[in-house]
Short mmCIF file of C-alpha atoms and ligand atoms in Angstrom, two decimals:
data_model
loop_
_atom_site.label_atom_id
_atom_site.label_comp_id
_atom_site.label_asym_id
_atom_site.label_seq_id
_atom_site.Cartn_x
_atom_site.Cartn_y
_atom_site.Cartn_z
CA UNK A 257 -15.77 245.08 207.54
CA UNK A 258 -19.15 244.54 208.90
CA UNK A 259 -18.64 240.48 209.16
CA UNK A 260 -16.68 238.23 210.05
CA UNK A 261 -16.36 234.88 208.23
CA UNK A 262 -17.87 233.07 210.54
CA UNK A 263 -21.27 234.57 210.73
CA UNK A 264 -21.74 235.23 206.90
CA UNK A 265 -24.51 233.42 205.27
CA UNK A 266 -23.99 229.92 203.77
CA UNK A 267 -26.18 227.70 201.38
CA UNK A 268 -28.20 225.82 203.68
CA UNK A 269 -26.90 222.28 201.62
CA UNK A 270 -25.51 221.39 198.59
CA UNK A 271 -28.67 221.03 196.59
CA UNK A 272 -29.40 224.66 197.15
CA UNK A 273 -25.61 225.85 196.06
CA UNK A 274 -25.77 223.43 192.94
CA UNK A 275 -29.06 225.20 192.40
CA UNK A 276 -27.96 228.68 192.58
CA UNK A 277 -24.98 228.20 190.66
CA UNK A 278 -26.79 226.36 187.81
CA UNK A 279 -29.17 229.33 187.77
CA UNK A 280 -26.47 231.57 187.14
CA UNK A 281 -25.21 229.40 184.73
CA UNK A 282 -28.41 228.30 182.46
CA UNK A 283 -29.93 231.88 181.37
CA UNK A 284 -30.35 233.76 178.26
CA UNK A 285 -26.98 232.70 177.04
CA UNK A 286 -28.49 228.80 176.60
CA UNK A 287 -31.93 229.84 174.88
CA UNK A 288 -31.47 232.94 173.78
CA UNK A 289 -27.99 232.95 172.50
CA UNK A 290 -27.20 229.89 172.14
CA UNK A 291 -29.60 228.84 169.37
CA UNK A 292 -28.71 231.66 167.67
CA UNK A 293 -25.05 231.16 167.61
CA UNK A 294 -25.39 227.74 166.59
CA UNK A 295 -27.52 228.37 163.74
CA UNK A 296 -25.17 231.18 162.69
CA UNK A 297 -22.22 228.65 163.20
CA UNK A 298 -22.83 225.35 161.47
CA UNK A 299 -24.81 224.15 164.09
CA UNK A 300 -23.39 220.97 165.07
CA UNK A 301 -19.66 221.67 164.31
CA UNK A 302 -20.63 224.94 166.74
CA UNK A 303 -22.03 222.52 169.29
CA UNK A 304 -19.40 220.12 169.12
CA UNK A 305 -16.46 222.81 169.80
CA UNK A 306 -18.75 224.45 172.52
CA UNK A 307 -18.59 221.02 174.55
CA UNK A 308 -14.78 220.71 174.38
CA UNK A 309 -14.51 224.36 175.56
CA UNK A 310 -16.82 224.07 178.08
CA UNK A 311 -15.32 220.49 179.68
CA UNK A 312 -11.30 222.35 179.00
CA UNK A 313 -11.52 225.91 179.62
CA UNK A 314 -15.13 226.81 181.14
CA UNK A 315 -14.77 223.88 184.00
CA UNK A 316 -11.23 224.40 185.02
CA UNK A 317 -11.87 228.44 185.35
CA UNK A 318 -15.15 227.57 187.34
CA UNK A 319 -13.04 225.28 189.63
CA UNK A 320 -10.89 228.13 190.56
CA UNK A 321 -13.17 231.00 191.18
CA UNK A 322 -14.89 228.86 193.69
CA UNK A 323 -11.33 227.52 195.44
CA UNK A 324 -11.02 231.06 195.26
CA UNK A 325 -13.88 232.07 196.80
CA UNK A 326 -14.51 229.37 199.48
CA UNK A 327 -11.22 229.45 200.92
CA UNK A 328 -11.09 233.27 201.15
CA UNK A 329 -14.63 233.34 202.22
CA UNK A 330 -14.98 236.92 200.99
CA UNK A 331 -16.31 238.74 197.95
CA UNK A 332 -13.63 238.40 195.23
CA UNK A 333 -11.44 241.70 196.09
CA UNK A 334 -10.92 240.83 200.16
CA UNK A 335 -10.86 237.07 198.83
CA UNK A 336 -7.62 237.80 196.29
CA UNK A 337 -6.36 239.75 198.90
CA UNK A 338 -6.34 237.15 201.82
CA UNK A 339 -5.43 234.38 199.56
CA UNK A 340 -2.14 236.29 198.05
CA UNK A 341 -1.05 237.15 201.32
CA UNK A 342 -1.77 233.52 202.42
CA UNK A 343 0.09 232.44 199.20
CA UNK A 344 3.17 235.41 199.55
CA UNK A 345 2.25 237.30 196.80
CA UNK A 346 1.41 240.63 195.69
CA UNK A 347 -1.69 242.00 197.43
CA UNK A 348 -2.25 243.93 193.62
CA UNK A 349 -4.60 241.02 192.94
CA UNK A 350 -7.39 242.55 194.68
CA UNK A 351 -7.63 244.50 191.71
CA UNK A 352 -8.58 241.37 189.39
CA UNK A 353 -11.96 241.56 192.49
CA UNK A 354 -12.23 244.93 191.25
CA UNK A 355 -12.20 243.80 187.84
CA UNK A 356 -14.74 241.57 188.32
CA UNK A 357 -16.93 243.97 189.80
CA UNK A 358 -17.12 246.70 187.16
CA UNK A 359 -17.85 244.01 184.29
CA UNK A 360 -20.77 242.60 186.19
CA UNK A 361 -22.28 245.86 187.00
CA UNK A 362 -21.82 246.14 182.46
CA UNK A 363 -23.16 242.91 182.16
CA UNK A 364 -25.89 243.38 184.42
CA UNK A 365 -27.02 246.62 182.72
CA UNK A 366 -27.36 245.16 179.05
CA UNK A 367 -28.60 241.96 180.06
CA UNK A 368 -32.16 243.35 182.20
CA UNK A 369 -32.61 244.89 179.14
CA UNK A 370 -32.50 241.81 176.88
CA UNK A 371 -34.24 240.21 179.84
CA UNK A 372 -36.97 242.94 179.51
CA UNK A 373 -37.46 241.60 176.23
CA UNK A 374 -38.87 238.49 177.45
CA UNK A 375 -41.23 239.99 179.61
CA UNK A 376 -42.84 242.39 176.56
CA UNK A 377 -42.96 239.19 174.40
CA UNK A 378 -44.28 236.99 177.74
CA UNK A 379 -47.39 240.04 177.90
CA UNK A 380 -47.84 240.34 174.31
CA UNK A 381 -47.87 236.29 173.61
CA UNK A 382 -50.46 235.76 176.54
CA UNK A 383 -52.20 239.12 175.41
CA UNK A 384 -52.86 237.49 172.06
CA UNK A 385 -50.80 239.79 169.63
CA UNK A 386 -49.58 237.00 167.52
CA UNK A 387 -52.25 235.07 167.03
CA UNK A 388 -53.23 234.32 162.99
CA UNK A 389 -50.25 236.97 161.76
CA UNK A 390 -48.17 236.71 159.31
CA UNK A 391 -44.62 236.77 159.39
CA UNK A 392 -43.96 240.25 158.73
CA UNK A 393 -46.97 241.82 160.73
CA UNK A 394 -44.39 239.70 163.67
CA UNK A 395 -41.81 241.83 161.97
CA UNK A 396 -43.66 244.94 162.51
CA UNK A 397 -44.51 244.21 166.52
CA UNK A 398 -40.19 243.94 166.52
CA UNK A 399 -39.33 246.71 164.94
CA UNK A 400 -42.25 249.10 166.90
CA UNK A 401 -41.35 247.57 170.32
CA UNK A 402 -37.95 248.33 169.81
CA UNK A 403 -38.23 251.70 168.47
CA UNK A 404 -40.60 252.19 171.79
CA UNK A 405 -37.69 253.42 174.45
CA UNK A 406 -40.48 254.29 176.81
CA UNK A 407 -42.02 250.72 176.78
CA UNK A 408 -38.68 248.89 177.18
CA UNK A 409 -37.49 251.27 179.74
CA UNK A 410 -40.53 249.84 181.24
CA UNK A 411 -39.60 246.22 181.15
CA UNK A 412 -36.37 246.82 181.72
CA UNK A 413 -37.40 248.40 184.96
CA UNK A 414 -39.32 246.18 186.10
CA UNK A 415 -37.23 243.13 185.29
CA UNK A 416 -34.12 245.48 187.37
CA UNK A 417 -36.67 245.77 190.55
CA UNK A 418 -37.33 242.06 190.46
CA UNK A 419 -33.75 241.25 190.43
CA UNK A 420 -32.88 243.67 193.35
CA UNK A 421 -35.76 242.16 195.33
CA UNK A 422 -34.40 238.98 195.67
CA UNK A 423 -30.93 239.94 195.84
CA UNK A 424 -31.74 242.60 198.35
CA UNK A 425 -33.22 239.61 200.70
CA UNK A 426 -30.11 237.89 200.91
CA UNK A 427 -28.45 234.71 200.10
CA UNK A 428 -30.90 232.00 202.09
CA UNK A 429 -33.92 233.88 201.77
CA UNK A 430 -33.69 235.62 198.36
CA UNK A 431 -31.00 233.90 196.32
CA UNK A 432 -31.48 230.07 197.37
CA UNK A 433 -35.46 230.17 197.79
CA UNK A 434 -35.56 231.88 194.31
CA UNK A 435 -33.60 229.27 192.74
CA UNK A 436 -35.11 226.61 194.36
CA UNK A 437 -38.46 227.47 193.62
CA UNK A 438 -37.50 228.72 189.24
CA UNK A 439 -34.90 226.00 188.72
CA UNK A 440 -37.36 223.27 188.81
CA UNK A 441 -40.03 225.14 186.78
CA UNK A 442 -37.85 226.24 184.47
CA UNK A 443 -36.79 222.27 183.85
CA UNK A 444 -40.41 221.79 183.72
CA UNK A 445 -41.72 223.88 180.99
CA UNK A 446 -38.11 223.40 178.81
CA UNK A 447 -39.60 219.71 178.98
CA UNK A 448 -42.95 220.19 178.14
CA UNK A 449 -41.74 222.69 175.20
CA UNK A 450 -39.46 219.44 173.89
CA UNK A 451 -42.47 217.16 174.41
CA UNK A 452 -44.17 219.36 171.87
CA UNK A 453 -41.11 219.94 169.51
CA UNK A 454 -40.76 215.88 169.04
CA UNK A 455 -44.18 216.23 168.00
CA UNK A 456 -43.39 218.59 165.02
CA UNK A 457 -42.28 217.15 161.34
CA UNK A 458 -39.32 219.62 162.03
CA UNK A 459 -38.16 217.25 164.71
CA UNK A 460 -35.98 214.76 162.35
CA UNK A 461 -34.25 217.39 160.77
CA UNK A 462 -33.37 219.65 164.29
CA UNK A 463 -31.99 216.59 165.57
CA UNK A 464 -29.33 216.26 162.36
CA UNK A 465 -28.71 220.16 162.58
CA UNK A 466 -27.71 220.17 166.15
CA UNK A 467 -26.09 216.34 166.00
CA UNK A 468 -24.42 215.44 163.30
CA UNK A 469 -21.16 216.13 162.81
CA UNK A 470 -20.19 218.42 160.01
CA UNK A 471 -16.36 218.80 160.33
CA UNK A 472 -15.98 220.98 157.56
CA UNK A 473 -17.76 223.79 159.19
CA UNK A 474 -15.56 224.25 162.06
CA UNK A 475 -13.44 227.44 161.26
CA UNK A 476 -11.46 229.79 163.22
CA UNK A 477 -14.37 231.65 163.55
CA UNK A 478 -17.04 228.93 164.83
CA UNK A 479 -13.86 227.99 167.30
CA UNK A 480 -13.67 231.95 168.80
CA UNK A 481 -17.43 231.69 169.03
CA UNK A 482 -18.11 228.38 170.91
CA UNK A 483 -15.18 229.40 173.07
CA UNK A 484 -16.73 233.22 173.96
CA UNK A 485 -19.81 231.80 174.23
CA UNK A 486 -18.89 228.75 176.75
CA UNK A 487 -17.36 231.78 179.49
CA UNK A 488 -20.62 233.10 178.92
CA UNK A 489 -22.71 230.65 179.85
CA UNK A 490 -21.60 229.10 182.57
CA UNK A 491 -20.89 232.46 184.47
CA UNK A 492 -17.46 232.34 184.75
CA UNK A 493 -14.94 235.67 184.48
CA UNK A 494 -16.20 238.03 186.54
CA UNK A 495 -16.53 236.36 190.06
CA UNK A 496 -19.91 235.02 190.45
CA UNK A 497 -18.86 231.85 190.82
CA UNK A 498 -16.36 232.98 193.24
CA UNK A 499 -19.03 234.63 195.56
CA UNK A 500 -21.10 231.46 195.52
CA UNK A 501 -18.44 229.45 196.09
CA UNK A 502 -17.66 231.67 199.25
CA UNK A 503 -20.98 230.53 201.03
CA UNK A 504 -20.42 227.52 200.48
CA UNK A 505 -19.35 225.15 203.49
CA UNK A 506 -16.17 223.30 203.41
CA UNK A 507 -17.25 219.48 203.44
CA UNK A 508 -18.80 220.08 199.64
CA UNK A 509 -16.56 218.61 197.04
CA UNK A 510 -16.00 220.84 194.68
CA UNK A 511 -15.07 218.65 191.56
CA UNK A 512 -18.48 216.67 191.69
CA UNK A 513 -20.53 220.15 191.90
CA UNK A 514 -18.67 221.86 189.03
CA UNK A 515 -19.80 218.80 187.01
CA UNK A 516 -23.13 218.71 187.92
CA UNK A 517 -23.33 222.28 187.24
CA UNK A 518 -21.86 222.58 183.89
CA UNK A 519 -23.91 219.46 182.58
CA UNK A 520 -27.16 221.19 183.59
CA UNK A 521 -25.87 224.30 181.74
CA UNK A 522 -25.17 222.34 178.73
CA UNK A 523 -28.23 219.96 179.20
CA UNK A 524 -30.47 223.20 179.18
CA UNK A 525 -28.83 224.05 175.77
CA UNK A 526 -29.57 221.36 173.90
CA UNK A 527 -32.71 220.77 174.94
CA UNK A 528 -33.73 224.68 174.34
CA UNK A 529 -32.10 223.65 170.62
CA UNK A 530 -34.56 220.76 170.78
CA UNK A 531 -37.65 222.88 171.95
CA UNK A 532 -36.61 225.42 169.07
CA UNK A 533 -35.11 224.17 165.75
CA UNK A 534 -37.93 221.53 165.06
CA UNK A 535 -40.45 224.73 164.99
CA UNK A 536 -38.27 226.89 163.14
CA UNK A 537 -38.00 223.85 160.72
CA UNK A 538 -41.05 222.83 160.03
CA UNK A 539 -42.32 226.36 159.45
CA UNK A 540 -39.45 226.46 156.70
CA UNK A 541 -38.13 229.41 158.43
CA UNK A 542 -34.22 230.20 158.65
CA UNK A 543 -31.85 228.96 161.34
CA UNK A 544 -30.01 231.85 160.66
CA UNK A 545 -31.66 234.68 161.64
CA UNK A 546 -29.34 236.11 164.86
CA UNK A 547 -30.33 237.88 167.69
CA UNK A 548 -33.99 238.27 166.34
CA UNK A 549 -34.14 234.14 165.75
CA UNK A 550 -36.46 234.49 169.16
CA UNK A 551 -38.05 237.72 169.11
CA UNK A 552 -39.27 237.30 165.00
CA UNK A 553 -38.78 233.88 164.16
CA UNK A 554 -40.70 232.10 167.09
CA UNK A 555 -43.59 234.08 167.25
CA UNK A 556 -44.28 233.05 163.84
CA UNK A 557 -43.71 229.70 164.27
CA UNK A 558 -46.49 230.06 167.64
CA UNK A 559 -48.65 232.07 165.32
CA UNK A 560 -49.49 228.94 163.27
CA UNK A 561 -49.25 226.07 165.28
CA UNK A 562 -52.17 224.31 167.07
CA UNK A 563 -52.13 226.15 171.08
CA UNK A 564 -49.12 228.87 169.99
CA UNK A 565 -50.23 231.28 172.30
CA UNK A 566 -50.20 228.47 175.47
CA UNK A 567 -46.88 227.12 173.87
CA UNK A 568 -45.51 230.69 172.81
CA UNK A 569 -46.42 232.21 176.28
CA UNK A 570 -44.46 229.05 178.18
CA UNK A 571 -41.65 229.86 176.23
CA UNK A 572 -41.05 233.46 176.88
CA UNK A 573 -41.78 232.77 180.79
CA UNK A 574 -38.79 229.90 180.57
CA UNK A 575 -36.87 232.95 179.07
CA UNK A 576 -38.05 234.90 181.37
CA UNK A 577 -37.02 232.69 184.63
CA UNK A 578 -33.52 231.82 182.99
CA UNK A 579 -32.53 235.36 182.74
CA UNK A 580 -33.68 236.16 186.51
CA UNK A 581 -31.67 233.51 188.17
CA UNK A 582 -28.48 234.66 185.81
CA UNK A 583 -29.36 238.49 186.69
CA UNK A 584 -29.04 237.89 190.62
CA UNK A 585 -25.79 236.36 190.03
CA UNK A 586 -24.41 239.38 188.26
CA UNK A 587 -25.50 241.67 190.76
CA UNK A 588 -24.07 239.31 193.81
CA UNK A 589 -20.59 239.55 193.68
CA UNK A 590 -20.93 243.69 193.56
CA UNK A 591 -23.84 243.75 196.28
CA UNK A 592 -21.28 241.12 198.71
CA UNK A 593 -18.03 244.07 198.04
CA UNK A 594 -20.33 246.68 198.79
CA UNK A 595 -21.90 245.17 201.99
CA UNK A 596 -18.94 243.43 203.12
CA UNK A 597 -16.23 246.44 202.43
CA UNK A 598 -18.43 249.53 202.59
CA UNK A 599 -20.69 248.75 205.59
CA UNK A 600 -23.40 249.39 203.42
CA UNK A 601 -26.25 247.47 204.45
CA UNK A 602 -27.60 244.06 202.17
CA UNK A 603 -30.65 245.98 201.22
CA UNK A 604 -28.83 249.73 200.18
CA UNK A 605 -26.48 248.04 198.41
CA UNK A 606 -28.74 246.54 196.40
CA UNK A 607 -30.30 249.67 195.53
CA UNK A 608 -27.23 251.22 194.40
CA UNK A 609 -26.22 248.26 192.62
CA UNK A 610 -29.57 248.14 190.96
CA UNK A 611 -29.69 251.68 190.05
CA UNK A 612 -26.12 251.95 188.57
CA UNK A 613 -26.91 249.21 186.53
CA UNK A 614 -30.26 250.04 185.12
CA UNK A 615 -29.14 253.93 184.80
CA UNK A 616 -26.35 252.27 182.55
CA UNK A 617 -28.54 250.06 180.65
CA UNK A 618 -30.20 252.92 179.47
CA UNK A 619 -27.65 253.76 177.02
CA UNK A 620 -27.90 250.29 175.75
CA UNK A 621 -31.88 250.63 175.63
CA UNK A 622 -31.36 253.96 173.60
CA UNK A 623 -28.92 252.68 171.12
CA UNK A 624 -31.66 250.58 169.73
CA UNK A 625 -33.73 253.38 168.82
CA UNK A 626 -33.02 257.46 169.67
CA UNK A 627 -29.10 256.89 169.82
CA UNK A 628 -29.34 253.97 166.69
CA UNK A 629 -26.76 256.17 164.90
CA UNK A 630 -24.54 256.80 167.61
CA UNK A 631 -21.89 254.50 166.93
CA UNK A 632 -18.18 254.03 168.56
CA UNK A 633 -15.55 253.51 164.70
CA UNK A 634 -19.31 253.70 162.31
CA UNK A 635 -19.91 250.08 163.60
CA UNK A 636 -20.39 249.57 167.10
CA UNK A 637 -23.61 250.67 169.34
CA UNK A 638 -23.55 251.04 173.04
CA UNK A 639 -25.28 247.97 173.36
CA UNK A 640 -22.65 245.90 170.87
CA UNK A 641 -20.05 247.62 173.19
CA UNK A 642 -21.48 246.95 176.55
CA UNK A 643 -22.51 243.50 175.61
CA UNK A 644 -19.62 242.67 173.12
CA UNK A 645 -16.78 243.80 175.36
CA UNK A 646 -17.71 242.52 178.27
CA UNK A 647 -18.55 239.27 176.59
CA UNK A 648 -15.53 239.16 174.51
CA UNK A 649 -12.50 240.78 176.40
CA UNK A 650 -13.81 241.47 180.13
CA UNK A 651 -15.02 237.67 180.80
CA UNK A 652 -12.12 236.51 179.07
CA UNK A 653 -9.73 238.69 181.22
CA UNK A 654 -11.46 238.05 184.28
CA UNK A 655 -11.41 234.41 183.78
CA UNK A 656 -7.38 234.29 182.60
CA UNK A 657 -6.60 235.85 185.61
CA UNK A 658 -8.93 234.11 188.36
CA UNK A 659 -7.57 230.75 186.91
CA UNK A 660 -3.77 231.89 186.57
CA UNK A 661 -4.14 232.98 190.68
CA UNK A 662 -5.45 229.48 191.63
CA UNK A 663 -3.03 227.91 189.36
CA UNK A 664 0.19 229.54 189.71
CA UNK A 665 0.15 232.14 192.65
CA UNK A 666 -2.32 229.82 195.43
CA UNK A 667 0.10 226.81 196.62
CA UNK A 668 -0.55 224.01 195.76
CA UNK A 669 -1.04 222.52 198.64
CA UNK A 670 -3.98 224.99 199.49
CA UNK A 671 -5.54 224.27 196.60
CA UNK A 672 -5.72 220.46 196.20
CA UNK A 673 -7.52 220.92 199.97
CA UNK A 674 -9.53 222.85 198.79
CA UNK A 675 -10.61 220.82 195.40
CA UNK A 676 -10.77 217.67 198.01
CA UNK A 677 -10.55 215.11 194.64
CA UNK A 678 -7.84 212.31 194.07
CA UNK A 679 -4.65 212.96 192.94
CA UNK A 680 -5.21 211.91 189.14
CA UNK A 681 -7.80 214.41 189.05
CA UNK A 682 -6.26 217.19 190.81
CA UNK A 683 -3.38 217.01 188.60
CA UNK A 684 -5.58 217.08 185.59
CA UNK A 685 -7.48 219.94 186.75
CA UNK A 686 -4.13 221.75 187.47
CA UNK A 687 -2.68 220.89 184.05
CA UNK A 688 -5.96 222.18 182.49
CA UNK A 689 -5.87 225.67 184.64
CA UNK A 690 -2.02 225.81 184.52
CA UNK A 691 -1.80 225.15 180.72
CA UNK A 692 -4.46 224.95 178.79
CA UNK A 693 -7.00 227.25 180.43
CA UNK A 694 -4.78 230.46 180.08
CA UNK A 695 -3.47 229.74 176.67
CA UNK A 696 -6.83 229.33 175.12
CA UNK A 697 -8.05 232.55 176.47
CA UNK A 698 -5.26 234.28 175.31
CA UNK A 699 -5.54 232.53 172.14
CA UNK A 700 -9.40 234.06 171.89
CA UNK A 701 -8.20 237.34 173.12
CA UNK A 702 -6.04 238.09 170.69
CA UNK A 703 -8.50 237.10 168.37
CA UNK A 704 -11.00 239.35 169.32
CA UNK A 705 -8.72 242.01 169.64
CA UNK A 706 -7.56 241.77 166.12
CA UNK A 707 -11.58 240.87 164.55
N1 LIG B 131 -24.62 232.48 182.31
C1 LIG B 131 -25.64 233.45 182.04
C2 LIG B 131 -26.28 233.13 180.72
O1 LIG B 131 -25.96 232.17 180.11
C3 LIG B 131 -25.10 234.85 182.07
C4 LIG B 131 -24.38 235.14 183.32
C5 LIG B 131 -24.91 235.17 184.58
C6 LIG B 131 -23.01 235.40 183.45
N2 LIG B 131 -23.94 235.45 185.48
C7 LIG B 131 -22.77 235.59 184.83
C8 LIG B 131 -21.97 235.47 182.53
C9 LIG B 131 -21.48 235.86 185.27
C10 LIG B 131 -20.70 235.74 182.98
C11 LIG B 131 -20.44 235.92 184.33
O2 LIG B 131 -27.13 233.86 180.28
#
C-alpha cells in the first residue's frame, strides 16, 4: 500500500465530482445506444420503462457503490475488504472488487473501439466524404471502414492513448480538468444540434415517437432492455462509481449528487433523441436501423441537409467527447487497484491498464472483419460477447452484489452516515437497495441467461 487515506487525491469540490461522475455516466450508451434501442423498442414505451429503472434500480445501486467507496476510501477490492471487516463479515467480498475490475478492463476494450468509430466518422465528416452521396454510397464508406482492421486499429489506438493520458495524470489534473473542460462542451454542441433538429419538419413527429405513450408496446422484452440498458448508462456494476465516490470528501451529500447525476444522464438522452429522430424523420429514413442507426443513417441525413458537414462533424465530436469521459471511468477503478495495491506507480499503471485493454479489443476489432466467422454457438462474435456479457450479466452481477453489501452486510448505522439524508429518504433508499434493487436484477439475469 503506497497511500494512506489521508493523502489520496480528492475532487477539489462538488462541482468537479458531479462532473466526473456525469461524464462517466452520459457516453456512448445515451447517443449511441440509446437511440438505437429506443427505436428498436417502441420508442416511447422503451423510454418510459428506462426512467422507472433508472429512478428504482440504477439510483439505488449508484447510492451504494459510492457509500461504498467513500467510506472505505479505497479502490473497490481494499474498500469491500475494510468495510466487511468494519461490518463483521466475510472478508470474501473483496472478490466482488475483483469482479469489478476484470469487467471494466472488457468493457474498456470493446468500447475504445466503438469510440474509435467516432473519431473515423469525426475525420471523414470534416474531410468531406459525405457530402452530395447517396444513401448507399454511405453504405459503402460502412461496410469498407469496417472491413479496414488496419484503419480502426488506428482509431482505436489512438482513442486508447488519449484515454490513458488523462487517466495517467491523475484524478485533479487529468480526470477533473478533463471533465470540466468536455462536460460543458459536450452540453453545448448537444444544444446547438437540438436547436437545429426543432428546425427540421421531422421535429413534430420525433417528439410523438420518443413522448407519447404507447402502452401496448411494452413487452418483456422492451422491459429486459430499458433495464440492461439503464446499468449501462449510468456506470453502475463494475465500481466506477465506487472509485469516484472514494475521492470524494465527507461533507458532500450523497442523495442530492446521485440525483443530479442521473438527471444529466437521462437529460443527455433525450435530448440526443431530440438532436436525432427529427433528422432521421424527415429524411423518411428508419428508426430502426440498430447499431448502424449512427454510423449509416446520420450521415445520410447530413449528406442532404443545408451545413451537414458543420452539423454532421459537431455530432461525431459530441460522440466523440461522451465516449472519452465514460472511457477514463472504466479504466479508473483498475488503474486505483493497481496503484494503490501493487505499488505500481499512477502513470505504469496506466500503461498496463491501457495496453491490456486495447490488446483485448483487438479481438473485438477483428471479429468485424478477418475473424467475422468466428463465432462462440454459430451466433455470437467476440465483440457481441465482450460487449453483450459484460453488458448483460457482468454489470448486472456487479451491481446485485455492490447493492446487496451496502444493503444487507454494511450496518445500518454506517450507512445512513454515510447517505447523510432524512430518515424518510434513507428508508426509501434502503427499501429500494434491500428489495427492489436485487430482485430486479435477478429478475433480468435470469432473463438473459435463458434469451
Ligand atoms: N455510462 C457509459 C455510457 O453510457 C458507459 C460506462 C462508463 C460504464 N463507465 C462505466 C458502464 C462503468 C458501466 C460501468 O456509455
Amino acid at each position: 500500500m503506497t497511500q494512506t487515506p489521508a493523502t489520496r487525491p480528492h475532487w477539489t469540490s462538488r462541482l468537479a465530482f458531479v462532473l466526473a461522475a456525469s461524464g462517466a455516466a452520459v457516453g456512448l450508451g445515451n447517443i449511441w445506444k440509446f437511440p438505437y434501442m429506443a427505436g428498436e423498442h417502441g420508442g416511447s414505451a422503451f423510454v418510459l420503462i428506462y426512467l422507472i429503472c433508472v429512478l428504482f434500480i440504477g439510483m439505488p445501486v449508484m447510492i451504494a457503490e459510492m457509500i461504498i467507496g467513500r467510506r472505505g476510501q479505497r479502490n473497490a477490492v481494499s474498500a469491500m475488504d475494510s468495510l466487511s471487516l468494519e461490518a463483521g463479515q466475510s472478508q470474501k467480498w473483496r472478490y466482488v472488487g475483483w469482479l469489478g475490475a476484470m469487467t471494466s478492463l472488457m468493457m474498456l476494450s470493446f468500447y475504445s473501439v466503438v469510440a474509435g468509430w467516432s473519431l473515423a466518422y469525426l475525420y471523414r465528416t470534416w474531410s468531406g466524404v459525405f457530402s452530395h452521396v447517396n444513401a448507399e454510397q454511405v453504405q459503402t464508406v460502412w461496410r469498407d471502414f469496417i472491413a479496414s482492421p488496419l484503419e480502426m486499429t488506428l482509431w482505436h489506438t489512438l482513442f486508447m492513448l488519449l484515454t490513458l493520458w488523462v487517466v495517467a495524470r491523475g484524478v485533479q489534473s487529468g480526470l477533473e480538468k478533463a471533465t470540466k473542460i468536455m462536460m460543458p462542451l459536450l452540453f453545448v454542441i448537444l444544444l446547438i444540434l437540438v436547436g437545429y433538429a426543432t428546425s427540421t419538419d421531422g421535429f413534430a413527429e420525433a417528439v410523438e415517437f420518443l413522448f407519447k405513450p404507447d402502452f401496448s408496446k411494452i413487452t418483456p422484452t422492451v422491459i429486459i432492455a430499458a433495464m440492461g440498458h439503464a446499468f449501462f448508462t449510468l456506470a453502475v456494476g463494475v465500481g466506477a462509481m465506487l472509485i469516484y465516490g472514494s475521492y470524494l470528501d465527507e461533507n458532500v451529500k450523497l442523495g442530492s449528487a446521485v440525483f443530479t447525476i442521473a438527471s444529466l444522464d437521462v437529460l443527455v438522452a433525450l435530448l440526443a433523441g431530440l438532436a436525432i429522430f427529427p433528422l432521421i424523420f424527415s429524411n423518411q429514413l428508419s428508426p430502426e436501423a440498430g447499431p448502424g442507426l449512427m454510423f449509416v443513417t446520420l450521415p445520410i441525413a447530413f449528406s442532404q441537409m443545408g451545413g451537414g458537414l458543420f452539423f454532421g462533424g459537431l455530432f461525431f465530436l459530441l460522440l466523440f467527447f461522451a465516449a472519452w469521459t465514460s472511457s477514463i471511468s472504466l479504466a479508473e477503478p483498475v488503474v486505483a487497484l493497481l496503484h494503490e495495491n501493487f505499488k505500481l506507480t499512477r502513470k505504469k499503471a496506466s500503461i498496463v491498464v491501457g495496453f491490456v485493454a486495447w490488446f483485448l479489443g483487438l479481438g473485438s476489432l477483428l471479429s468485424f472483419n478477418v475473424w467475422q466467422n468466428a463465432k462462440l454457438f454459430g451466433r455470437f462474435t467476440i465483440f457481441d460477447i465482450a460487449a453483450d456479457f459484460s453488458i448483460n450479466i457482468l454489470l448486472p452481477i456487479g451491481g446485485f452484489c455492490f447493492v446487496f453489501f451496502a444493503a444487507w452486510a454494511m450496518k445500518t448505522s454506517s450507512t445512513k452516515q454515510e447517505l447523510n439524508v432524512s430518515k424518510p429518504y434513507y428508508y426509501i433508499w434502503l427499501l429500494l437497495a434491500r428489495i427492489v434493487a436485487p430482485i430486479s436484477i435477478l429478475m433480468i439475469l435470469f432473463n438473459a441467461i435463458i434469451q
